[in-house]
PDB file of C-alpha atoms in Angstrom:
ATOM      1  CA  MET A1370      37.903 -19.785 -72.484  1.00  0.00           C
ATOM      2  CA  THR A1371      39.698 -19.332 -75.894  1.00  0.00           C
ATOM      3  CA  ARG A1372      41.368 -22.291 -77.417  1.00  0.00           C
ATOM      4  CA  VAL A1373      44.786 -21.559 -79.029  1.00  0.00           C
ATOM      5  CA  ALA A1374      46.111 -24.087 -81.557  1.00  0.00           C
ATOM      6  CA  ARG A1375      49.693 -25.066 -80.982  1.00  0.00           C
ATOM      7  CA  PRO A1376      51.694 -25.208 -84.212  1.00  0.00           C
ATOM      8  CA  SER A1377      52.705 -28.673 -85.281  1.00  0.00           C
ATOM      9  CA  ILE A1378      56.086 -29.591 -86.835  1.00  0.00           C
ATOM     10  CA  SER A1379      55.869 -30.960 -90.372  1.00  0.00           C
ATOM     11  CA  MET A1380      58.496 -31.832 -92.995  1.00  0.00           C
ATOM     12  CA  ALA A1381      58.494 -32.399 -96.680  1.00  0.00           C
ATOM     13  CA  PRO A1382      58.851 -36.023 -97.720  1.00  0.00           C
ATOM     14  CA  GLY A1383      62.342 -35.553 -99.180  1.00  0.00           C
ATOM     15  CA  LEU A1384      63.626 -33.754 -96.163  1.00  0.00           C
ATOM     16  CA  LEU A1385      62.129 -36.395 -93.942  1.00  0.00           C
ATOM     17  CA  ALA A1386      63.985 -39.083 -95.925  1.00  0.00           C
ATOM     18  CA  LYS A1387      67.265 -37.244 -95.609  1.00  0.00           C
ATOM     19  CA  PHE A1388      66.745 -36.742 -91.944  1.00  0.00           C
ATOM     20  CA  HIS A1389      66.025 -40.373 -91.531  1.00  0.00           C
ATOM     21  CA  SER A1390      69.116 -41.491 -93.430  1.00  0.00           C
ATOM     22  CA  GLY A1391      71.367 -38.966 -91.741  1.00  0.00           C
ATOM     23  CA  CYS A1392      70.248 -40.042 -88.366  1.00  0.00           C
ATOM     24  CA  GLY A1393      71.603 -43.452 -89.001  1.00  0.00           C
ATOM     25  CA  GLY A1394      68.594 -45.293 -87.838  1.00  0.00           C
ATOM     26  CA  CYS A1395      68.598 -43.649 -84.462  1.00  0.00           C
ATOM     27  CA  ALA A1396      65.508 -43.364 -82.464  1.00  0.00           C
ATOM     28  CA  LEU A1397      64.959 -39.925 -83.754  1.00  0.00           C
ATOM     29  CA  SER A1398      64.759 -41.391 -87.201  1.00  0.00           C
ATOM     30  CA  THR A1399      61.604 -43.058 -86.262  1.00  0.00           C
ATOM     31  CA  LEU A1400      60.226 -40.021 -84.590  1.00  0.00           C
ATOM     32  CA  GLU A1401      56.945 -39.061 -85.962  1.00  0.00           C
ATOM     33  CA  PHE A1402      55.811 -35.549 -85.424  1.00  0.00           C
ATOM     34  CA  ARG A1403      52.171 -35.295 -84.893  1.00  0.00           C
ATOM     35  CA  PRO A1404      50.038 -32.340 -84.095  1.00  0.00           C
ATOM     36  CA  ARG A1405      49.253 -32.104 -80.395  1.00  0.00           C
ATOM     37  CA  GLN A1406      45.845 -31.365 -79.039  1.00  0.00           C
ATOM     38  CA  ASN A1407      44.940 -27.735 -78.699  1.00  0.00           C
ATOM     39  CA  TRP A1408      45.791 -26.173 -75.324  1.00  0.00           C
ATOM     40  CA  THR A1409      43.211 -24.084 -73.498  1.00  0.00           C
ATOM     41  CA  PHE A1410      44.078 -20.772 -71.772  1.00  0.00           C
ATOM     42  CA  PRO A1411      41.691 -18.576 -69.807  1.00  0.00           C
ATOM     43  CA  SER A1412      40.826 -15.357 -71.494  1.00  0.00           C
ATOM     44  CA  ALA A1413      40.980 -11.959 -69.869  1.00  0.00           C
ATOM     45  CA  SER A1414      37.219 -11.780 -69.668  1.00  0.00           C
ATOM     46  CA  THR A1415      37.148 -15.129 -67.961  1.00  0.00           C
ATOM     47  CA  LEU A1416      39.717 -13.990 -65.461  1.00  0.00           C
ATOM     48  CA  ASN A1417      37.647 -10.921 -64.764  1.00  0.00           C
ATOM     49  CA  VAL A1418      34.549 -13.030 -64.325  1.00  0.00           C
ATOM     50  CA  SER A1419      36.391 -15.383 -61.993  1.00  0.00           C
ATOM     51  CA  ARG A1420      37.776 -12.473 -60.060  1.00  0.00           C
ATOM     52  CA  PHE A1421      34.294 -10.969 -59.887  1.00  0.00           C
ATOM     53  CA  SER A1422      32.833 -14.310 -58.858  1.00  0.00           C
ATOM     54  CA  GLY A1423      35.347 -14.614 -55.996  1.00  0.00           C
ATOM     55  CA  ALA A1424      34.562 -11.148 -54.748  1.00  0.00           C
ATOM     56  CA  ARG A1425      30.889 -11.856 -55.100  1.00  0.00           C
ATOM     57  CA  HIS A1426      31.315 -15.074 -53.182  1.00  0.00           C
ATOM     58  CA  ALA A1427      33.121 -13.236 -50.396  1.00  0.00           C
ATOM     59  CA  GLN A1428      30.356 -10.658 -50.304  1.00  0.00           C
ATOM     60  CA  MET A1429      27.754 -13.394 -50.160  1.00  0.00           C
ATOM     61  CA  VAL A1430      29.618 -15.139 -47.338  1.00  0.00           C
ATOM     62  CA  ASN A1431      29.970 -11.911 -45.397  1.00  0.00           C
ATOM     63  CA  GLY A1432      26.333 -11.106 -46.050  1.00  0.00           C
ATOM     64  CA  SER A1433      25.265 -14.531 -44.867  1.00  0.00           C
ATOM     65  CA  ILE A1434      27.269 -14.114 -41.670  1.00  0.00           C
ATOM     66  CA  GLU A1435      25.783 -10.692 -41.016  1.00  0.00           C
ATOM     67  CA  GLU A1436      22.283 -11.926 -41.781  1.00  0.00           C
ATOM     68  CA  GLU A1437      22.740 -14.908 -39.474  1.00  0.00           C
ATOM     69  CA  ALA A1438      23.981 -12.606 -36.710  1.00  0.00           C
ATOM     70  CA  ALA A1439      20.974 -10.331 -37.229  1.00  0.00           C
ATOM     71  CA  VAL A1440      18.609 -13.301 -37.060  1.00  0.00           C
ATOM     72  CA  LYS A1441      20.257 -14.528 -33.872  1.00  0.00           C
ATOM     73  CA  HIS A1442      19.998 -11.052 -32.378  1.00  0.00           C
ATOM     74  CA  GLN A1443      16.342 -10.877 -33.341  1.00  0.00           C
ATOM     75  CA  GLN A1444      15.699 -14.324 -31.905  1.00  0.00           C
ATOM     76  CA  HIS A1445      17.459 -13.331 -28.697  1.00  0.00           C
ATOM     77  CA  GLY A1446      15.307 -10.222 -28.433  1.00  0.00           C
ATOM     78  CA  THR A1447      12.182 -12.229 -29.167  1.00  0.00           C
ATOM     79  CA  LYS A1448      13.163 -14.777 -26.549  1.00  0.00           C
ATOM     80  CA  ALA A1449      13.688 -12.034 -23.978  1.00  0.00           C
ATOM     81  CA  GLY A1450      10.338 -10.546 -24.906  1.00  0.00           C
ATOM     82  CA  PHE A1451       8.578 -13.864 -24.462  1.00  0.00           C
ATOM     83  CA  THR A1452      10.288 -14.310 -21.113  1.00  0.00           C
ATOM     84  CA  LEU A1453       8.848 -11.011 -19.910  1.00  0.00           C
ATOM     85  CA  ILE A1454       5.417 -11.963 -21.217  1.00  0.00           C
ATOM     86  CA  GLU A1455       5.656 -15.333 -19.519  1.00  0.00           C
ATOM     87  CA  LEU A1456       6.599 -13.597 -16.270  1.00  0.00           C
ATOM     88  CA  LEU A1457       3.546 -11.359 -16.504  1.00  0.00           C
ATOM     89  CA  VAL A1458       1.359 -14.381 -17.227  1.00  0.00           C
ATOM     90  CA  VAL A1459       2.752 -16.204 -14.193  1.00  0.00           C
ATOM     91  CA  ILE A1460       2.110 -13.158 -11.999  1.00  0.00           C
ATOM     92  CA  ALA A1461      -1.453 -12.953 -13.295  1.00  0.00           C
ATOM     93  CA  ILE A1462      -2.002 -16.656 -12.613  1.00  0.00           C
ATOM     94  CA  LEU A1463      -0.616 -16.340  -9.087  1.00  0.00           C
ATOM     95  CA  GLY A1464      -2.868 -13.366  -8.444  1.00  0.00           C
ATOM     96  CA  THR A1465      -5.884 -15.324  -9.643  1.00  0.00           C
ATOM     97  CA  LEU A1466      -4.961 -18.293  -7.471  1.00  0.00           C
ATOM     98  CA  ALA A1467      -4.505 -16.022  -4.456  1.00  0.00           C
ATOM     99  CA  ALA A1468      -7.934 -14.508  -5.067  1.00  0.00           C
ATOM    100  CA  LEU A1469      -9.432 -17.992  -5.201  1.00  0.00           C
ATOM    101  CA  VAL A1470      -7.497 -19.425  -2.263  1.00  0.00           C
ATOM    102  CA  SER A1471      -7.944 -16.512   0.184  1.00  0.00           C
ATOM    103  CA  PRO A1472     -11.709 -17.031   0.674  1.00  0.00           C
ATOM    104  CA  MET A1473     -11.099 -20.752   1.071  1.00  0.00           C
ATOM    105  CA  LEU A1474      -8.479 -20.099   3.741  1.00  0.00           C
ATOM    106  CA  GLY A1475     -10.837 -17.677   5.468  1.00  0.00           C
ATOM    107  CA  LEU A1476     -13.607 -20.273   5.398  1.00  0.00           C
ATOM    108  CA  ALA A1477     -11.268 -22.945   6.758  1.00  0.00           C
ATOM    109  CA  SER A1478     -10.154 -20.602   9.549  1.00  0.00           C
ATOM    110  CA  ARG A1479     -13.775 -19.796  10.402  1.00  0.00           C
ATOM    111  CA  LYS A1480     -14.654 -23.495  10.576  1.00  0.00           C
ATOM    112  CA  ALA A1481     -11.656 -24.133  12.817  1.00  0.00           C
ATOM    113  CA  LEU A1482     -12.722 -21.381  15.227  1.00  0.00           C
ATOM    114  CA  LEU A1483     -16.294 -22.668  15.264  1.00  0.00           C
ATOM    115  CA  SER A1484     -15.038 -26.147  16.040  1.00  0.00           C
ATOM    116  CA  THR A1485     -12.802 -24.816  18.826  1.00  0.00           C
ATOM    117  CA  THR A1486     -15.709 -22.919  20.370  1.00  0.00           C
ATOM    118  CA  LYS A1487     -17.996 -25.949  20.303  1.00  0.00           C
ATOM    119  CA  GLN A1488     -15.304 -28.038  21.977  1.00  0.00           C
ATOM    120  CA  GLU A1489     -14.796 -25.425  24.694  1.00  0.00           C
ATOM    121  CA  ILE A1490     -18.539 -25.301  25.380  1.00  0.00           C
ATOM    122  CA  GLN A1491     -18.585 -29.091  25.664  1.00  0.00           C
ATOM    123  CA  ARG A1492     -15.654 -28.971  28.097  1.00  0.00           C
ATOM    124  CA  LEU A1493     -17.372 -26.273  30.152  1.00  0.00           C
ATOM    125  CA  THR A1494     -20.592 -28.297  30.184  1.00  0.00           C
ATOM    126  CA  LEU A1495     -18.793 -31.352  31.561  1.00  0.00           C
ATOM    127  CA  ALA A1496     -17.049 -29.221  34.194  1.00  0.00           C
ATOM    128  CA  ILE A1497     -20.334 -27.598  35.283  1.00  0.00           C
ATOM    129  CA  GLU A1498     -21.977 -30.989  35.583  1.00  0.00           C
ATOM    130  CA  GLY A1499     -18.995 -32.251  37.588  1.00  0.00           C
ATOM    131  CA  TYR A1500     -19.325 -29.266  39.929  1.00  0.00           C
ATOM    132  CA  GLN A1501     -23.023 -29.964  40.379  1.00  0.00           C
ATOM    133  CA  GLY A1502     -22.256 -33.610  41.138  1.00  0.00           C
ATOM    134  CA  ASP A1503     -19.964 -32.570  44.026  1.00  0.00           C
ATOM    135  CA  ARG A1504     -21.801 -29.508  45.319  1.00  0.00           C
ATOM    136  CA  GLY A1505     -25.391 -30.496  44.637  1.00  0.00           C
ATOM    137  CA  ASP A1506     -26.035 -27.429  42.484  1.00  0.00           C
ATOM    138  CA  PHE A1507     -24.711 -25.662  39.428  1.00  0.00           C
ATOM    139  CA  PRO A1508     -22.504 -22.570  39.782  1.00  0.00           C
ATOM    140  CA  PRO A1509     -24.634 -19.460  40.421  1.00  0.00           C
ATOM    141  CA  THR A1510     -25.132 -16.835  37.739  1.00  0.00           C
ATOM    142  CA  SER A1511     -23.650 -14.172  40.010  1.00  0.00           C
ATOM    143  CA  LEU A1512     -21.115 -14.163  42.871  1.00  0.00           C
ATOM    144  CA  ALA A1513     -23.483 -11.871  44.762  1.00  0.00           C
ATOM    145  CA  ASP A1514     -25.912 -14.762  45.231  1.00  0.00           C
ATOM    146  CA  GLU A1515     -23.498 -16.832  47.316  1.00  0.00           C
ATOM    147  CA  TYR A1516     -20.799 -14.446  48.499  1.00  0.00           C
ATOM    148  CA  GLY A1517     -22.526 -11.094  48.491  1.00  0.00           C
ATOM    149  CA  ILE A1518     -19.855  -9.644  46.249  1.00  0.00           C
ATOM    150  CA  SER A1519     -20.813  -6.214  45.012  1.00  0.00           C
ATOM    151  CA  SER A1520     -19.445  -5.896  41.482  1.00  0.00           C
ATOM    152  CA  ASN A1521     -20.356  -3.748  38.499  1.00  0.00           C
ATOM    153  CA  ASP A1522     -22.938  -6.354  37.400  1.00  0.00           C
ATOM    154  CA  ILE A1523     -21.211  -6.757  34.025  1.00  0.00           C
ATOM    155  CA  ASP A1524     -20.338 -10.248  32.767  1.00  0.00           C
ATOM    156  CA  SER A1525     -21.374 -11.637  36.145  1.00  0.00           C
ATOM    157  CA  GLY A1526     -22.323 -15.051  34.719  1.00  0.00           C
ATOM    158  CA  SER A1527     -18.934 -15.620  33.090  1.00  0.00           C
ATOM    159  CA  GLU A1528     -17.056 -14.270  36.130  1.00  0.00           C
ATOM    160  CA  SER A1529     -18.997 -16.530  38.506  1.00  0.00           C
ATOM    161  CA  LEU A1530     -18.397 -19.531  36.268  1.00  0.00           C
ATOM    162  CA  VAL A1531     -14.629 -18.932  36.217  1.00  0.00           C
ATOM    163  CA  ALA A1532     -14.458 -18.321  39.973  1.00  0.00           C
ATOM    164  CA  HIS A1533     -16.302 -21.533  40.874  1.00  0.00           C
ATOM    165  CA  LEU A1534     -14.736 -23.873  38.304  1.00  0.00           C
ATOM    166  CA  ALA A1535     -11.241 -22.629  39.253  1.00  0.00           C
ATOM    167  CA  SER A1536     -11.901 -23.149  42.979  1.00  0.00           C
ATOM    168  CA  LEU A1537      -9.710 -25.504  44.999  1.00  0.00           C
ATOM    169  CA  ALA A1538     -12.256 -25.817  47.811  1.00  0.00           C
ATOM    170  CA  THR A1539     -12.779 -29.499  47.063  1.00  0.00           C
ATOM    171  CA  GLY A1540      -9.078 -30.161  46.505  1.00  0.00           C
ATOM    172  CA  THR A1541      -9.101 -29.945  42.727  1.00  0.00           C
ATOM    173  CA  VAL A1542     -10.227 -27.574  40.007  1.00  0.00           C
ATOM    174  CA  TYR A1543     -13.104 -28.540  37.740  1.00  0.00           C
ATOM    175  CA  PHE A1544     -11.816 -26.918  34.590  1.00  0.00           C
ATOM    176  CA  GLU A1545      -8.406 -26.076  33.187  1.00  0.00           C
ATOM    177  CA  PHE A1546      -8.837 -22.635  31.705  1.00  0.00           C
ATOM    178  CA  LYS A1547      -6.676 -21.752  28.730  1.00  0.00           C
ATOM    179  CA  GLU A1548      -4.672 -18.691  29.638  1.00  0.00           C
ATOM    180  CA  GLU A1549      -5.118 -17.024  26.242  1.00  0.00           C
ATOM    181  CA  TYR A1550      -8.896 -17.063  26.763  1.00  0.00           C
ATOM    182  CA  LEU A1551      -8.888 -15.505  30.243  1.00  0.00           C
ATOM    183  CA  GLU A1552      -9.686 -11.775  30.253  1.00  0.00           C
ATOM    184  CA  ASN A1553     -10.909  -9.055  32.589  1.00  0.00           C
ATOM    185  CA  LEU A1554     -12.735  -6.887  30.077  1.00  0.00           C
ATOM    186  CA  ASP A1555     -14.551  -4.769  32.667  1.00  0.00           C
ATOM    187  CA  ALA A1556     -11.498  -4.491  34.980  1.00  0.00           C
ATOM    188  CA  ASP A1557     -13.335  -5.386  38.226  1.00  0.00           C
ATOM    189  CA  ARG A1558     -11.984  -7.098  41.352  1.00  0.00           C
ATOM    190  CA  ILE A1559     -13.218  -8.905  44.459  1.00  0.00           C
ATOM    191  CA  ALA A1560     -11.708  -6.373  46.854  1.00  0.00           C
ATOM    192  CA  ASP A1561     -12.369  -8.663  49.824  1.00  0.00           C
ATOM    193  CA  ILE A1562      -9.630 -10.949  51.092  1.00  0.00           C
ATOM    194  CA  GLU A1563     -12.032 -13.054  53.144  1.00  0.00           C
ATOM    195  CA  ILE A1564     -14.201 -13.877  50.128  1.00  0.00           C
ATOM    196  CA  GLU A1565     -11.082 -14.577  48.079  1.00  0.00           C
ATOM    197  CA  GLU A1566      -9.995 -17.099  50.689  1.00  0.00           C
ATOM    198  CA  ARG A1567     -13.440 -18.701  50.678  1.00  0.00           C
ATOM    199  CA  LEU A1568     -13.326 -19.067  46.933  1.00  0.00           C
ATOM    200  CA  SER A1569      -9.853 -20.578  47.202  1.00  0.00           C
ATOM    201  CA  TRP A1570      -9.245 -20.235  43.493  1.00  0.00           C
ATOM    202  CA  VAL A1571      -6.055 -20.935  41.618  1.00  0.00           C
ATOM    203  CA  PHE A1572      -5.382 -17.323  40.637  1.00  0.00           C
ATOM    204  CA  GLY A1573      -2.775 -15.326  42.488  1.00  0.00           C
ATOM    205  CA  ASP A1574      -4.692 -12.035  42.488  1.00  0.00           C
ATOM    206  CA  ASP A1575      -8.216 -10.685  43.055  1.00  0.00           C
ATOM    207  CA  GLN A1576      -9.285  -9.997  39.447  1.00  0.00           C
ATOM    208  CA  LEU A1577     -12.736 -11.185  38.395  1.00  0.00           C
ATOM    209  CA  ARG A1578     -11.919 -12.812  35.081  1.00  0.00           C
ATOM    210  CA  GLU A1579     -14.173 -13.809  32.197  1.00  0.00           C
ATOM    211  CA  TYR A1580     -13.628 -16.768  29.909  1.00  0.00           C
ATOM    212  CA  VAL A1581     -13.815 -15.595  26.293  1.00  0.00           C
ATOM    213  CA  ASP A1582     -14.322 -17.360  22.983  1.00  0.00           C
ATOM    214  CA  PRO A1583     -11.773 -17.287  20.099  1.00  0.00           C
ATOM    215  CA  TRP A1584     -13.231 -13.941  18.951  1.00  0.00           C
ATOM    216  CA  GLY A1585     -12.652 -12.328  22.357  1.00  0.00           C
ATOM    217  CA  HIS A1586     -16.283 -12.309  23.554  1.00  0.00           C
ATOM    218  CA  PRO A1587     -17.158 -13.640  27.033  1.00  0.00           C
ATOM    219  CA  TYR A1588     -19.182 -16.837  27.213  1.00  0.00           C
ATOM    220  CA  ILE A1589     -22.640 -16.069  28.547  1.00  0.00           C
ATOM    221  CA  TYR A1590     -23.800 -18.275  31.409  1.00  0.00           C
ATOM    222  CA  PHE A1591     -27.180 -18.641  33.156  1.00  0.00           C
ATOM    223  CA  HIS A1592     -28.212 -20.817  36.098  1.00  0.00           C
ATOM    224  CA  ASN A1593     -31.781 -22.062  35.515  1.00  0.00           C
ATOM    225  CA  ARG A1594     -33.162 -20.130  38.496  1.00  0.00           C
ATOM    226  CA  ASP A1595     -32.037 -16.858  36.862  1.00  0.00           C
ATOM    227  CA  TYR A1596     -33.571 -17.420  33.440  1.00  0.00           C
ATOM    228  CA  ARG A1597     -35.962 -14.538  33.924  1.00  0.00           C
ATOM    229  CA  ILE A1598     -33.258 -12.061  34.879  1.00  0.00           C
ATOM    230  CA  VAL A1599     -31.580  -9.816  32.316  1.00  0.00           C
ATOM    231  CA  PHE A1600     -27.816  -9.389  32.679  1.00  0.00           C
ATOM    232  CA  THR A1601     -25.308  -7.017  31.093  1.00  0.00           C
ATOM    233  CA  VAL A1602     -22.469  -8.545  29.071  1.00  0.00           C
ATOM    234  CA  THR A1603     -19.580  -7.108  27.057  1.00  0.00           C
ATOM    235  CA  SER A1604     -18.061  -7.973  23.732  1.00  0.00           C
ATOM    236  CA  GLY A1605     -14.386  -8.128  22.852  1.00  0.00           C
ATOM    237  CA  ALA A1606     -14.631  -4.542  21.568  1.00  0.00           C
ATOM    238  CA  GLY A1607     -15.739  -3.336  25.013  1.00  0.00           C
ATOM    239  CA  ASN A1608     -19.348  -2.673  24.032  1.00  0.00           C
ATOM    240  CA  SER A1609     -22.053  -3.717  26.493  1.00  0.00           C
ATOM    241  CA  THR A1610     -25.361  -5.346  25.673  1.00  0.00           C
ATOM    242  CA  GLN A1611     -28.239  -7.074  27.437  1.00  0.00           C
ATOM    243  CA  ALA A1612     -28.512 -10.852  27.666  1.00  0.00           C
ATOM    244  CA  LYS A1613     -31.359 -13.081  28.729  1.00  0.00           C
ATOM    245  CA  ALA A1614     -31.898 -16.819  28.730  1.00  0.00           C
ATOM    246  CA  SER A1615     -32.813 -18.383  25.403  1.00  0.00           C
ATOM    247  CA  MET A1616     -36.265 -19.765  24.691  1.00  0.00           C
ATOM    248  CA  SER A1617     -37.533 -22.178  22.059  1.00  0.00           C
ATOM    249  CA  GLU A1618     -39.547 -20.509  19.314  1.00  0.00           C
ATOM    250  CA  LYS A1619     -41.675 -23.642  18.878  1.00  0.00           C
ATOM    251  CA  THR A1620     -42.600 -24.283  22.503  1.00  0.00           C
ATOM    252  CA  ALA A1621     -41.997 -20.847  24.075  1.00  0.00           C
ATOM    253  CA  THR A1622     -40.107 -22.568  26.892  1.00  0.00           C
ATOM    254  CA  TYR A1623     -36.524 -22.170  28.034  1.00  0.00           C
ATOM    255  CA  HIS A1624     -33.834 -24.419  26.637  1.00  0.00           C
ATOM    256  CA  SER A1625     -32.368 -26.736  29.301  1.00  0.00           C
ATOM    257  CA  PRO A1626     -35.073 -25.633  31.774  1.00  0.00           C
ATOM    258  CA  THR A1627     -33.701 -27.582  34.766  1.00  0.00           C
ATOM    259  CA  SER A1628     -29.975 -27.023  34.378  1.00  0.00           C
ATOM    260  CA  PHE A1629     -28.115 -24.124  32.758  1.00  0.00           C
ATOM    261  CA  GLN A1630     -27.405 -22.333  29.519  1.00  0.00           C
ATOM    262  CA  ILE A1631     -24.048 -21.295  28.133  1.00  0.00           C
ATOM    263  CA  TRP A1632     -23.313 -19.830  24.724  1.00  0.00           C
ATOM    264  CA  SER A1633     -20.883 -17.840  22.629  1.00  0.00           C
ATOM    265  CA  CYS A1634     -21.873 -14.766  20.634  1.00  0.00           C
ATOM    266  CA  GLY A1635     -20.234 -16.362  17.604  1.00  0.00           C
ATOM    267  CA  PRO A1636     -18.076 -14.841  14.856  1.00  0.00           C
ATOM    268  CA  ASP A1637     -20.048 -11.589  14.599  1.00  0.00           C
ATOM    269  CA  GLY A1638     -19.681 -10.875  18.332  1.00  0.00           C
ATOM    270  CA  ILE A1639     -23.320  -9.856  18.607  1.00  0.00           C
ATOM    271  CA  ASN A1640     -25.347 -11.457  21.362  1.00  0.00           C
ATOM    272  CA  GLN A1641     -28.569 -12.883  19.933  1.00  0.00           C
ATOM    273  CA  ASN A1642     -29.528 -14.817  23.070  1.00  0.00           C
ATOM    274  CA  GLY A1643     -28.699 -18.167  21.561  1.00  0.00           C
ATOM    275  CA  SER A1644     -30.035 -17.572  18.042  1.00  0.00           C
ATOM    276  CA  GLY A1645     -28.380 -16.441  14.822  1.00  0.00           C
ATOM    277  CA  ASP A1646     -24.717 -17.446  14.670  1.00  0.00           C
ATOM    278  CA  ASP A1647     -24.486 -17.889  18.457  1.00  0.00           C
ATOM    279  CA  ILE A1648     -22.928 -21.211  19.482  1.00  0.00           C
ATOM    280  CA  VAL A1649     -24.919 -22.855  22.274  1.00  0.00           C
ATOM    281  CA  SER A1650     -24.733 -25.705  24.778  1.00  0.00           C
ATOM    282  CA  TRP A1651     -28.182 -27.185  24.087  1.00  0.00           C
TER     283      TRP A1651
END
């Protein structure tokens, strides 16, 4: 800024005296003219600087706004990117958990089926013993022994067990068979109305049914007098195999030598005559 001195009013002493006397003692006569302080005016360069500073300020403000918008845009993009990454991480975690949980679920399901099979064998055992208590003997291994039924000799032990435990000859059945476990895997029938009437079973047809385990394999049944006989049995897949009564490896004697044997082929469906993963009554 350039300071410009304002001119002050000054009078010679004689003129001042005349002015004073001519004024007649008025207020102006006492007026004293003194120099005023210098006034300050902005210079052209200052105005240019100010004008430049204002423009610069506007540019800075606009730049700040644009920069802030760019930062927000970048942050938004970064946030979206992290969201995608987080989604991928969550998917990976879920996949890992599924891989860990699936075997556990399979193991739990296997244990449940094993438990169900053991319970069914216990129920069958009680029913067989109840039948023996009323009839004086356990159900035969084959219907041919008592009724002379000529069948295909497949699954005869299971078919005989179902036929006798479902009989109403004594006024009541000995076992309530679960419908989902009743099958006729070898598709054979009695084909004799007289024998069907003698059996007096609860079924409304002449099919020779087997009772199967949760894996679809018929339970294998032996009366003690038939322990030395080999019988043909089927699996849920329709394959046939040979079955014989189970013996103890330590004593080389039959298990339950004076009663009966009943077992399931277990989860693998392979008959091992009471060993391996077979589930047994003894």
